[in-house]
Coordinates of C-alpha atoms in Angstrom, one line a residue:
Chain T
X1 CA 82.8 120.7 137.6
X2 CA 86.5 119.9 138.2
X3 CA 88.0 122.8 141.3
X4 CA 91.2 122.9 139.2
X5 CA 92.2 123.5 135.3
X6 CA 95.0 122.4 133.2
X7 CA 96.3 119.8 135.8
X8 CA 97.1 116.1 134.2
X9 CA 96.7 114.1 137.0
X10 CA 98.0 110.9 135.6
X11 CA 101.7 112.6 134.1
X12 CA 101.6 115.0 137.2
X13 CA 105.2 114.4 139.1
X14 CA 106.2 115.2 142.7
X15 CA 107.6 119.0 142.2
X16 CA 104.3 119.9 140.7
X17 CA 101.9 117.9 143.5
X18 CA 104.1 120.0 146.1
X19 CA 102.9 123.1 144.5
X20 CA 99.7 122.1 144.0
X21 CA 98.9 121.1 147.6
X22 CA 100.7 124.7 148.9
X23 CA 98.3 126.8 146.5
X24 CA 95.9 124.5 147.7
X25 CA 96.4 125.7 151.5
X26 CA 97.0 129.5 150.5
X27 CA 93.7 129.0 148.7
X28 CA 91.6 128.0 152.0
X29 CA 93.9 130.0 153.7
X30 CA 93.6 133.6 151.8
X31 CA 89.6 132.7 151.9
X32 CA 89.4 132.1 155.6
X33 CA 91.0 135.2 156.4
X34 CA 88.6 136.8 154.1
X35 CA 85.5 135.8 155.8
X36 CA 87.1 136.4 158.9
X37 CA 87.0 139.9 157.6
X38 CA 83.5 139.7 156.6
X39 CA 82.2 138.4 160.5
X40 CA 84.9 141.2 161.6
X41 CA 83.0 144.3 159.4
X42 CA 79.1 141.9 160.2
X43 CA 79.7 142.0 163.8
X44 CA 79.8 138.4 164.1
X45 CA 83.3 137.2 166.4
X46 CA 82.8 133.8 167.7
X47 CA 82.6 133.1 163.7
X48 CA 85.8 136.1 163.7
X49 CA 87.3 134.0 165.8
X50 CA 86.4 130.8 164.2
X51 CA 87.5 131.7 160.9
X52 CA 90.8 133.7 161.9
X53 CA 91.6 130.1 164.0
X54 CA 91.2 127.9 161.0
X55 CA 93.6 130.7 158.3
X56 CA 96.4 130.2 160.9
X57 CA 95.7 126.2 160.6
X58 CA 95.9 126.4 156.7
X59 CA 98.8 128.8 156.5
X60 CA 100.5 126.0 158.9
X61 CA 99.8 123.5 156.5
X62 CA 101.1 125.6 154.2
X63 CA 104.2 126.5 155.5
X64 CA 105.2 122.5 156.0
X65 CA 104.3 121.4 152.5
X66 CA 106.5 124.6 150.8
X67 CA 109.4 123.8 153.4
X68 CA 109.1 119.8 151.8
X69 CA 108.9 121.6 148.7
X70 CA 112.4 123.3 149.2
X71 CA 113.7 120.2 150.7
X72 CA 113.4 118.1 147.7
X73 CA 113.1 120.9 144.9
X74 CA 114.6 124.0 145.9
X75 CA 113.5 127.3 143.7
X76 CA 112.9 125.1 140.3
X77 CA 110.3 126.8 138.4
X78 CA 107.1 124.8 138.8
X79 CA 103.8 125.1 136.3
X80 CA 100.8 125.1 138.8
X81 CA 99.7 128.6 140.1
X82 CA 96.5 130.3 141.5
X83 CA 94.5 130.8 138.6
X84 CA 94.5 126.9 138.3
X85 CA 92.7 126.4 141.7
X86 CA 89.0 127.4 142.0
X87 CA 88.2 126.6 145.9
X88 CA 89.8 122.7 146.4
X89 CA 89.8 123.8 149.9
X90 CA 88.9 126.6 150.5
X91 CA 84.8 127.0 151.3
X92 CA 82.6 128.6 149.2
X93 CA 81.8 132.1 149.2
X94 CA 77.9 131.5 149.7
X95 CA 78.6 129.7 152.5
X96 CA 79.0 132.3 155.0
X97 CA 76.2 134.4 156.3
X98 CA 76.1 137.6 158.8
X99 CA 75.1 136.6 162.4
X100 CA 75.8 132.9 161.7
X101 CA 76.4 130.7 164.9
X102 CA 79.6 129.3 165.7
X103 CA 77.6 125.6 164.4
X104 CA 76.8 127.0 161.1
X105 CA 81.4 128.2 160.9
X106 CA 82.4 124.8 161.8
X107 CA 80.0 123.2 159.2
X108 CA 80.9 125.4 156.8
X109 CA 84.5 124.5 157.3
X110 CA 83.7 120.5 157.7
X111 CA 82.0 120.9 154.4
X112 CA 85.4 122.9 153.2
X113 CA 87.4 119.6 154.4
X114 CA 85.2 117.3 152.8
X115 CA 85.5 118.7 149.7
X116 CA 89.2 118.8 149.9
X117 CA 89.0 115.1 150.5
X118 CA 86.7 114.3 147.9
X119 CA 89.8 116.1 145.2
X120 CA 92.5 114.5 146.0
X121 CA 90.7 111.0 146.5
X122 CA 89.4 111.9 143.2
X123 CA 92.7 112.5 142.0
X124 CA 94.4 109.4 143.2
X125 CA 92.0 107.8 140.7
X126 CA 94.6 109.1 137.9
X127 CA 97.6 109.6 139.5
X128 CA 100.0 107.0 138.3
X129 CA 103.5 108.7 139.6
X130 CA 104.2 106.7 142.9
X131 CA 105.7 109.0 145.1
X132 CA 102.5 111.6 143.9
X133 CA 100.4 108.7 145.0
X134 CA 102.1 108.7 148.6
X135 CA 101.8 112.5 148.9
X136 CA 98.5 112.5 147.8
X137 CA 97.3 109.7 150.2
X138 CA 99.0 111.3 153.0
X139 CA 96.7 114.6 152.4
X140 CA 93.9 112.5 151.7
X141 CA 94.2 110.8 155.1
X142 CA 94.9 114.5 157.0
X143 CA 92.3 115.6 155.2
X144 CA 90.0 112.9 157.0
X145 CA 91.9 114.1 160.6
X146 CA 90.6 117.4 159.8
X147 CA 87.1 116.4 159.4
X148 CA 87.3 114.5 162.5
X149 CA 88.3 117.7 164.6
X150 CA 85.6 119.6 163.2
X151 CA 83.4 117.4 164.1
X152 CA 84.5 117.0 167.8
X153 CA 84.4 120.8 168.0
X154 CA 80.9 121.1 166.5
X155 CA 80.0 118.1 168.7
X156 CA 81.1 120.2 172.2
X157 CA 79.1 123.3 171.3
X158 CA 75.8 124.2 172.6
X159 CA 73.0 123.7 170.7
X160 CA 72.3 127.3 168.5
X161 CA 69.2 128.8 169.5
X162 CA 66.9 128.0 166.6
X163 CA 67.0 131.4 165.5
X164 CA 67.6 132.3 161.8
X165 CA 70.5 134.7 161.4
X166 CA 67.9 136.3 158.7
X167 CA 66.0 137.3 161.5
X168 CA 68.8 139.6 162.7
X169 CA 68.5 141.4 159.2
X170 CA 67.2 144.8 159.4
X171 CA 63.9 145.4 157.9
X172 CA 63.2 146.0 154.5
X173 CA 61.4 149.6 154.0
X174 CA 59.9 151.0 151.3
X175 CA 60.9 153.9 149.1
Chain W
X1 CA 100.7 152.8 124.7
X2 CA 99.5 149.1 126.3
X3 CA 101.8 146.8 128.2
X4 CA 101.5 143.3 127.7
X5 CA 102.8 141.1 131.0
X6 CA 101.6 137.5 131.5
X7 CA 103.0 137.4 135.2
X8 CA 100.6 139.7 136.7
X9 CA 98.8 137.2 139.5
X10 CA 95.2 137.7 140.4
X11 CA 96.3 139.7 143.5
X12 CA 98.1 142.2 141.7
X13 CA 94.7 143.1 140.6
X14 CA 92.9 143.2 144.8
X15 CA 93.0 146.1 146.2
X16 CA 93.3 146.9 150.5
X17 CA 90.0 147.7 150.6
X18 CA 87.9 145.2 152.5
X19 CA 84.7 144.6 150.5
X20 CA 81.1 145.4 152.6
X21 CA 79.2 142.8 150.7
X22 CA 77.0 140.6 152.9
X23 CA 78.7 137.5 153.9
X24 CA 77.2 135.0 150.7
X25 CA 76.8 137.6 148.6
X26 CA 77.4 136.8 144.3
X27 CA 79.5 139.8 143.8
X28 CA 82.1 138.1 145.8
X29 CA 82.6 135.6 143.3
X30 CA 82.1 138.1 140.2
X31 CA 85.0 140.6 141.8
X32 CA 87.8 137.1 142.4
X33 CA 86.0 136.2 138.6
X34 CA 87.4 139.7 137.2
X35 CA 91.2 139.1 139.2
X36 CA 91.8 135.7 137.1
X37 CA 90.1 137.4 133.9
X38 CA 92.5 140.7 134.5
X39 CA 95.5 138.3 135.6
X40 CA 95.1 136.6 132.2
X41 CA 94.7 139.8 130.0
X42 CA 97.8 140.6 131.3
X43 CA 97.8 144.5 131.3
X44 CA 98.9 146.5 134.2
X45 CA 96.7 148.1 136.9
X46 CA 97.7 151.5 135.9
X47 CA 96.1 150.9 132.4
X48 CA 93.2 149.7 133.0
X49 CA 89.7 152.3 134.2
X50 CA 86.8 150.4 136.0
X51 CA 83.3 152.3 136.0
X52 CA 80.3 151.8 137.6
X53 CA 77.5 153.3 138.7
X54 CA 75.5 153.2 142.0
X55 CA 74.8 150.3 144.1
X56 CA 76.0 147.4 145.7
X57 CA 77.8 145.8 142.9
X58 CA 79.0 149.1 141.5
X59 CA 81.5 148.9 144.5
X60 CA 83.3 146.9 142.6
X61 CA 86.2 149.2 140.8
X62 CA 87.2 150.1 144.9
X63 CA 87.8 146.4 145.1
X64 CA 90.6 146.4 142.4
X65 CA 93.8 147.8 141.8
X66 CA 92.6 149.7 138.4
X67 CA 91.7 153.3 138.2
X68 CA 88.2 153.7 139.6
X69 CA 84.7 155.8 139.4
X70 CA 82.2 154.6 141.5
X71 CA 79.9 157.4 139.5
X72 CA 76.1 158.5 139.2
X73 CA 73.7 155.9 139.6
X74 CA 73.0 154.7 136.2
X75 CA 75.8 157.0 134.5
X76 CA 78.6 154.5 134.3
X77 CA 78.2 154.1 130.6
X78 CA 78.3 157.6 129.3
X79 CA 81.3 158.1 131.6
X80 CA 82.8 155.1 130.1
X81 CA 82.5 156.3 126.7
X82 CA 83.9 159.7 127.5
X83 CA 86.7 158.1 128.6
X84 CA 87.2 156.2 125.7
X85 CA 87.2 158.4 123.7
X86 CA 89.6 160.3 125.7
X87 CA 91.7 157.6 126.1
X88 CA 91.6 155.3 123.5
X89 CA 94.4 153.1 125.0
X90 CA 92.8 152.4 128.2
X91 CA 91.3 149.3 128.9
X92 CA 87.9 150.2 129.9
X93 CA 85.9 147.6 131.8
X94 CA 82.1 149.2 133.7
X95 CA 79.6 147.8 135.7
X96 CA 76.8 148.0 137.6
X97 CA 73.3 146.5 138.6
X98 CA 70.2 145.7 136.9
X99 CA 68.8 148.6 138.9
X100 CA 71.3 151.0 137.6
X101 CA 71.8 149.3 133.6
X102 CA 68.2 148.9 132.9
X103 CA 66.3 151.2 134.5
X104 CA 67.8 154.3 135.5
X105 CA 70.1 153.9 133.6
X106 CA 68.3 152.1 130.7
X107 CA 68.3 154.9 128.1
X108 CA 72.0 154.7 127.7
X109 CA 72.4 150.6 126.9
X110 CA 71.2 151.2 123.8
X111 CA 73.0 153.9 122.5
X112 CA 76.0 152.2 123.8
X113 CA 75.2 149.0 121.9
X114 CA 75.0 150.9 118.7
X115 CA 78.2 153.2 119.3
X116 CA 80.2 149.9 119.8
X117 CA 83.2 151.1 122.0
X118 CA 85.4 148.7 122.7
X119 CA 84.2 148.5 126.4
X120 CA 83.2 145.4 128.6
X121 CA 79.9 146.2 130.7
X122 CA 79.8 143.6 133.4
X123 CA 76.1 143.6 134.7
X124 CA 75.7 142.2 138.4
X125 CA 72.2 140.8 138.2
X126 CA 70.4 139.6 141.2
X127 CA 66.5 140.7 140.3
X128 CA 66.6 143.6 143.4
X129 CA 67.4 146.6 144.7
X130 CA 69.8 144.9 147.2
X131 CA 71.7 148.5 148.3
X132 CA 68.1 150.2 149.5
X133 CA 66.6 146.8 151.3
X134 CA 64.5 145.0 148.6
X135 CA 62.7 146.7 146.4
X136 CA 61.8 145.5 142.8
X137 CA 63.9 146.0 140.3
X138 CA 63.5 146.1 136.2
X139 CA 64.4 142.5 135.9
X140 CA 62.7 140.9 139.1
X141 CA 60.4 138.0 138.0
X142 CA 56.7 138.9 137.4
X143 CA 54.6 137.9 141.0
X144 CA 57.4 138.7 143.1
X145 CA 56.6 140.3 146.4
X146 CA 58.8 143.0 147.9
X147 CA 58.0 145.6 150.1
X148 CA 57.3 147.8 146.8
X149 CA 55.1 145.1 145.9
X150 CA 53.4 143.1 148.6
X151 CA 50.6 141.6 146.6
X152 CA 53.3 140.4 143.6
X153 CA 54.9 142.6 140.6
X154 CA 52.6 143.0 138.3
X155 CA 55.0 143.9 135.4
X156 CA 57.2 141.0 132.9
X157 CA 60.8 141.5 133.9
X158 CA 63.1 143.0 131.3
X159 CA 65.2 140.7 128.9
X160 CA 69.0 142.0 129.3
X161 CA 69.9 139.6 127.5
X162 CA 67.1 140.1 124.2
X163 CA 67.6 144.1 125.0
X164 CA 71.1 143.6 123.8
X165 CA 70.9 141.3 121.5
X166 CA 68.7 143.0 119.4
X167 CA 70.1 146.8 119.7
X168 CA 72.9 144.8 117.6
X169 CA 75.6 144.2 120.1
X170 CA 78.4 142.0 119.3
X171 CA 79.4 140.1 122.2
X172 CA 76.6 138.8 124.7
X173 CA 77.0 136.2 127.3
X174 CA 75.9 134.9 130.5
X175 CA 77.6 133.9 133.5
X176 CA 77.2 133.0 137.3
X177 CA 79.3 132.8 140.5
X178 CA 77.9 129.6 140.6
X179 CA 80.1 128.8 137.9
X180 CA 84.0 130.3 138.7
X181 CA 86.1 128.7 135.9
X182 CA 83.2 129.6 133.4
X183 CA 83.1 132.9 134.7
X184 CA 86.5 133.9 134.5
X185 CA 86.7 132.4 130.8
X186 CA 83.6 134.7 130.1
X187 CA 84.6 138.1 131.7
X188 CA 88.2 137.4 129.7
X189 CA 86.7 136.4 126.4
X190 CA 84.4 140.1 127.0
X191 CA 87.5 141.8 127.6
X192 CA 89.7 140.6 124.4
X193 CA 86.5 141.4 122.3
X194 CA 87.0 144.1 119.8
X195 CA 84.0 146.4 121.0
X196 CA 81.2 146.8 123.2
X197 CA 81.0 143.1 125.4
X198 CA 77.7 142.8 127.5
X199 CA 78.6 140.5 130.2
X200 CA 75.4 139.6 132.7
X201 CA 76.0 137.6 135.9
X202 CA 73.7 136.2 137.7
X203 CA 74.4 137.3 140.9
X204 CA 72.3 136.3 143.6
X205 CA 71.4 138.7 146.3
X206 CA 71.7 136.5 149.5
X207 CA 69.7 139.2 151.8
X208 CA 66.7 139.9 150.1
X209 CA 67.2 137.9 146.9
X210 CA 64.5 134.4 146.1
X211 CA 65.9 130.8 147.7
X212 CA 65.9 129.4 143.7
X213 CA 68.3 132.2 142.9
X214 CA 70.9 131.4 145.1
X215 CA 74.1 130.0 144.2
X216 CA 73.4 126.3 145.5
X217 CA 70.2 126.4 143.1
X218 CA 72.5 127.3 140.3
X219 CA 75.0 125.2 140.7
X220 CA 72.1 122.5 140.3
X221 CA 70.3 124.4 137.4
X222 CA 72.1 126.4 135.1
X223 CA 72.9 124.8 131.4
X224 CA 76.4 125.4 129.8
X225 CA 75.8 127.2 126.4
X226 CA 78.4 124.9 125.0
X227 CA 77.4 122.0 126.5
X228 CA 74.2 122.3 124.7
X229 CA 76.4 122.8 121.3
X230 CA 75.0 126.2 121.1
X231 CA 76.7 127.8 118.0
X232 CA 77.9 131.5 119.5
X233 CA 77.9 132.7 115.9
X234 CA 74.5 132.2 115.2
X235 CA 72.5 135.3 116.1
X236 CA 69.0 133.6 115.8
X237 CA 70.2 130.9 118.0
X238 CA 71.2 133.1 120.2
X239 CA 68.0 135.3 120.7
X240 CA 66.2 132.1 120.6
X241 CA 67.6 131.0 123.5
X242 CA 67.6 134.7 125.2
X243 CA 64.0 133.9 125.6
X244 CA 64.5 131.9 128.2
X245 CA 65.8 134.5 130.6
X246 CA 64.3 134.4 134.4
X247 CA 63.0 130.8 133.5
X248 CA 66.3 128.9 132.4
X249 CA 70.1 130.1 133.1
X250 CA 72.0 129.5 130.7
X251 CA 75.6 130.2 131.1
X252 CA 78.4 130.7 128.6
X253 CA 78.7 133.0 125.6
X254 CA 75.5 133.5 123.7
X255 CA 77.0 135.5 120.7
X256 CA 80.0 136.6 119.3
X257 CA 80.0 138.1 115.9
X258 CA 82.5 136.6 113.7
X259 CA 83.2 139.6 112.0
X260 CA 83.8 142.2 114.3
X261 CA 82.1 145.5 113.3
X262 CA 84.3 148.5 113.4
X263 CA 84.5 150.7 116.7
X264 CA 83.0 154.4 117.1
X265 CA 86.5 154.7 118.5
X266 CA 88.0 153.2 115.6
X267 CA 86.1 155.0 113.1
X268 CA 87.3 158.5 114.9
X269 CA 90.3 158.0 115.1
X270 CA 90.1 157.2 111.0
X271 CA 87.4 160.4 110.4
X272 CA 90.5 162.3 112.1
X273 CA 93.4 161.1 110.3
X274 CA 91.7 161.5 106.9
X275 CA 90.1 165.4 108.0
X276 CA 94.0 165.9 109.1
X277 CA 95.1 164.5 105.7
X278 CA 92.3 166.9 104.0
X279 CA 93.1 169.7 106.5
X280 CA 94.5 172.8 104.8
X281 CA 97.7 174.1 106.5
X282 CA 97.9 176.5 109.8
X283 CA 99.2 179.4 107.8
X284 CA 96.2 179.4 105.0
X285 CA 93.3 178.8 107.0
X286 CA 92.3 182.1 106.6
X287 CA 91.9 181.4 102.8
X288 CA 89.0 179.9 103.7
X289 CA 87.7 183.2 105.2
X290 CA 88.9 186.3 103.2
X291 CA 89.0 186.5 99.6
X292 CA 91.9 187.7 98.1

């Protein structure tokens, strides 16, 4: 199942890879700060935290590609926008859970960056404009950066305590 | 009066409110599902009146930008008819769980089925009563334990799907978070239908819901209707393959009826006009009454 609709990779040109990659970050962006919500109203911070840490990354991603964006296009109308995108980048809803460990938020988000890697490598496959190619390698590689930090972070934390967060859950009673 | 705008994003269509789901939960997916579907569509907030009833998933109109009534628990259909009928130029979308469309609410599916309002009833199905900590629901799967039934259910789940089908609904189909792009084409195709669209979701309840009914299961189960070249006009078809409910997820649409049987609002609004036409003049209606 493709994350994106109505793109054609292969006749895609730079203007519209620039705005793909930016909705790409506002995606994993907007759903970051979402589950950073969720930990937030769950009671879980170090996950808060996590989360809220890793929407300031992707909004900073964000914020470089648009200003490229301007550099090269200024304010031409472009054809990608969000309803194209389902989750390139940005992690899946399931894969949050109250009381998770800080582990279980950095794996979810290595998992996030692994899939984001596996799109546009993917998408090179078809890209034949050269400059779309470059772009595209370029995120492919900082994509592979990313995956490498989360990885060192997860690889300083403790070990969790072996405790399911499903044992946190209240009860279940009967009516 | 109905506005027609194509630039309407998604988040025109979010709301401030933060929702309480758990974290994993399906409805998440169903509610960003809705945004696209409602971006697409194209028609203001301001015109459009979500319903629901009570329960987890009937949080859903607070989540949006429409006009909302999170209602009675298993009322959101007759309130969505009234105000239909009301206001016949609303776009009226309702929703709810299993709990609240098939049980206590139950009595009312089919007698909005036959009344064929154009309404879209979005069904958030996830087998259990999620809100009230896991009890069985109307279509949990036969042998499932809960604390209402330690020893396994004894009873066969409702069919939503057959249940509709058969009380002669014209637009049924089947969707799952697990599925984003096909959900969105789903909830949109439901909305442009010209009457009563029965939309289930598979929703899975990440709390109290079964391991195989999570999202990651369906992502590696479910069959695409039109993958399997499944002929949405074909009624038979389509309650053949409604058999396999709770064994077999089959997502995409199951029917659509070609030919579009005319709306209780529809035929009203005609009943009206014509009484109107028939309808003897302010001044003589006494005629009726006194004989001169």
């Amino acid at each position: 199942m493709s994350p994106t609709k109505g793109f054609d990779f292969a006749g895609l040109g730079l203007k519209d890879a620039l705005d793909l990659a930016v909705l790409i970050e506002e995606e994993a962006r907007d759903r970051y700060l979402e589950f950073a919500d969720q930990m937030e109203l769950h009671h879980t911070p170090e996950a808060e935290g996590f989360f809220g840490y890793m929407a300031r990354n992707e909004e900073k991603h964000r914020v470089a590609l648009a200003s490229r964006r301007t550099e090269l296009f200024g304010d031409a109308p472009g054809t990608a926008n969000r309803t194209m995108l389902f989750d390139v980048e940005a992690p899946d809803y399931d894969e949050v859970r109250a009381f998770m460990t800080p582990r279980q938020a950095l794996e979810s988000a290595l998992r996030a960056e692994e899939k984001a890697h596996a799109f546009f490598a993917a998408a090179l496959l078809e890209v034949r404009d050269a400059s779309v190619r470059v772009l595209f390698e370029e995120l492919c590689a900082e994509e592979l950066e990313h995956q490498a930090l989360v990885q060192g972070q997860i690889e300083q934390l403790p070990p969790d305590s072996g405790l399911d967060p499903a044992d946190f859950a209240d009860d279940p009673v009967g009516q | 009066m109905t506005t027609a705008t194509a630039t309407l994003a998604p988040k025109a269509f979010k709301s401030e409110l933060k929702p309480i789901w758990c974290p994993g939960c399906g409805d998440f997916g169903v509610v960003q599902a809705l945004y696209r579907a409602l971006s697409a569509i194209g028609r203001p907030a301001h015109e459009i009146a979500f319903i629901s009833g009570i329960g987890c998933s009937s949080r859903i109109p607070g989540y949006t930008t429409a006009y909302g009534f999170n209602s009675v628990h298993g009322r959101a259909l007759p309130i969505a008819q009234g105000l239909k009928m009301a206001r016949p130029e609303l776009l009226v979308l309702a929703a709810g769980g299993d709990g609240d469309g098939f049980s206590i609410g139950g009595g009312h599916l089919p007698h909005a089925v036959r009344r064929n309002q154009n309404i879209t009833y979005i069904v958030m199905d996830n087998q259990i009563y999620g809100l009230t900590k896991g009890q069985l629901s109307p279509t949990s799967p036969k042998g499932l334990k809960t604390v209402t039934s330690v020893d396994g259910s004894l009873e066969n789940p409702v069919n939503p799907l057959m249940y509709v089908l058969t009380y002669g609904a014209p637009f049924v189909a089947q969707g799952t978070p697990a599925d984003l792009p096909g959900l969105v084409e789903i909830i949109e195709a439901a909305i442009r239908y010209p009457g009563f669209a029965f939309v289930n979701v598979q929703s899975p309840c990440v709390t109290f819901g079964e391991p195989e009914q999570q999202i990651k299961t369906q992502k590696a189960t479910m069959e695409s209707l039109e993958g399997m070249g499944h002929d949405p006009g074909n009624l038979i078809e389509a309650l053949d393959l409604s058999r396999a409910y709770g064994t077999t997820l089959h997502t995409g649409l199951f029917y659509r009826s070609p030919e579009p049987p005319p709306t209780f609002d529809s035929l009203v609004h005609e009943r009206q006009q014509r009484m109107m036409a028939d309808a003897l003049p302010r001044e003589r209606i006494l005629e009726q009454f006194i004989q001169r």
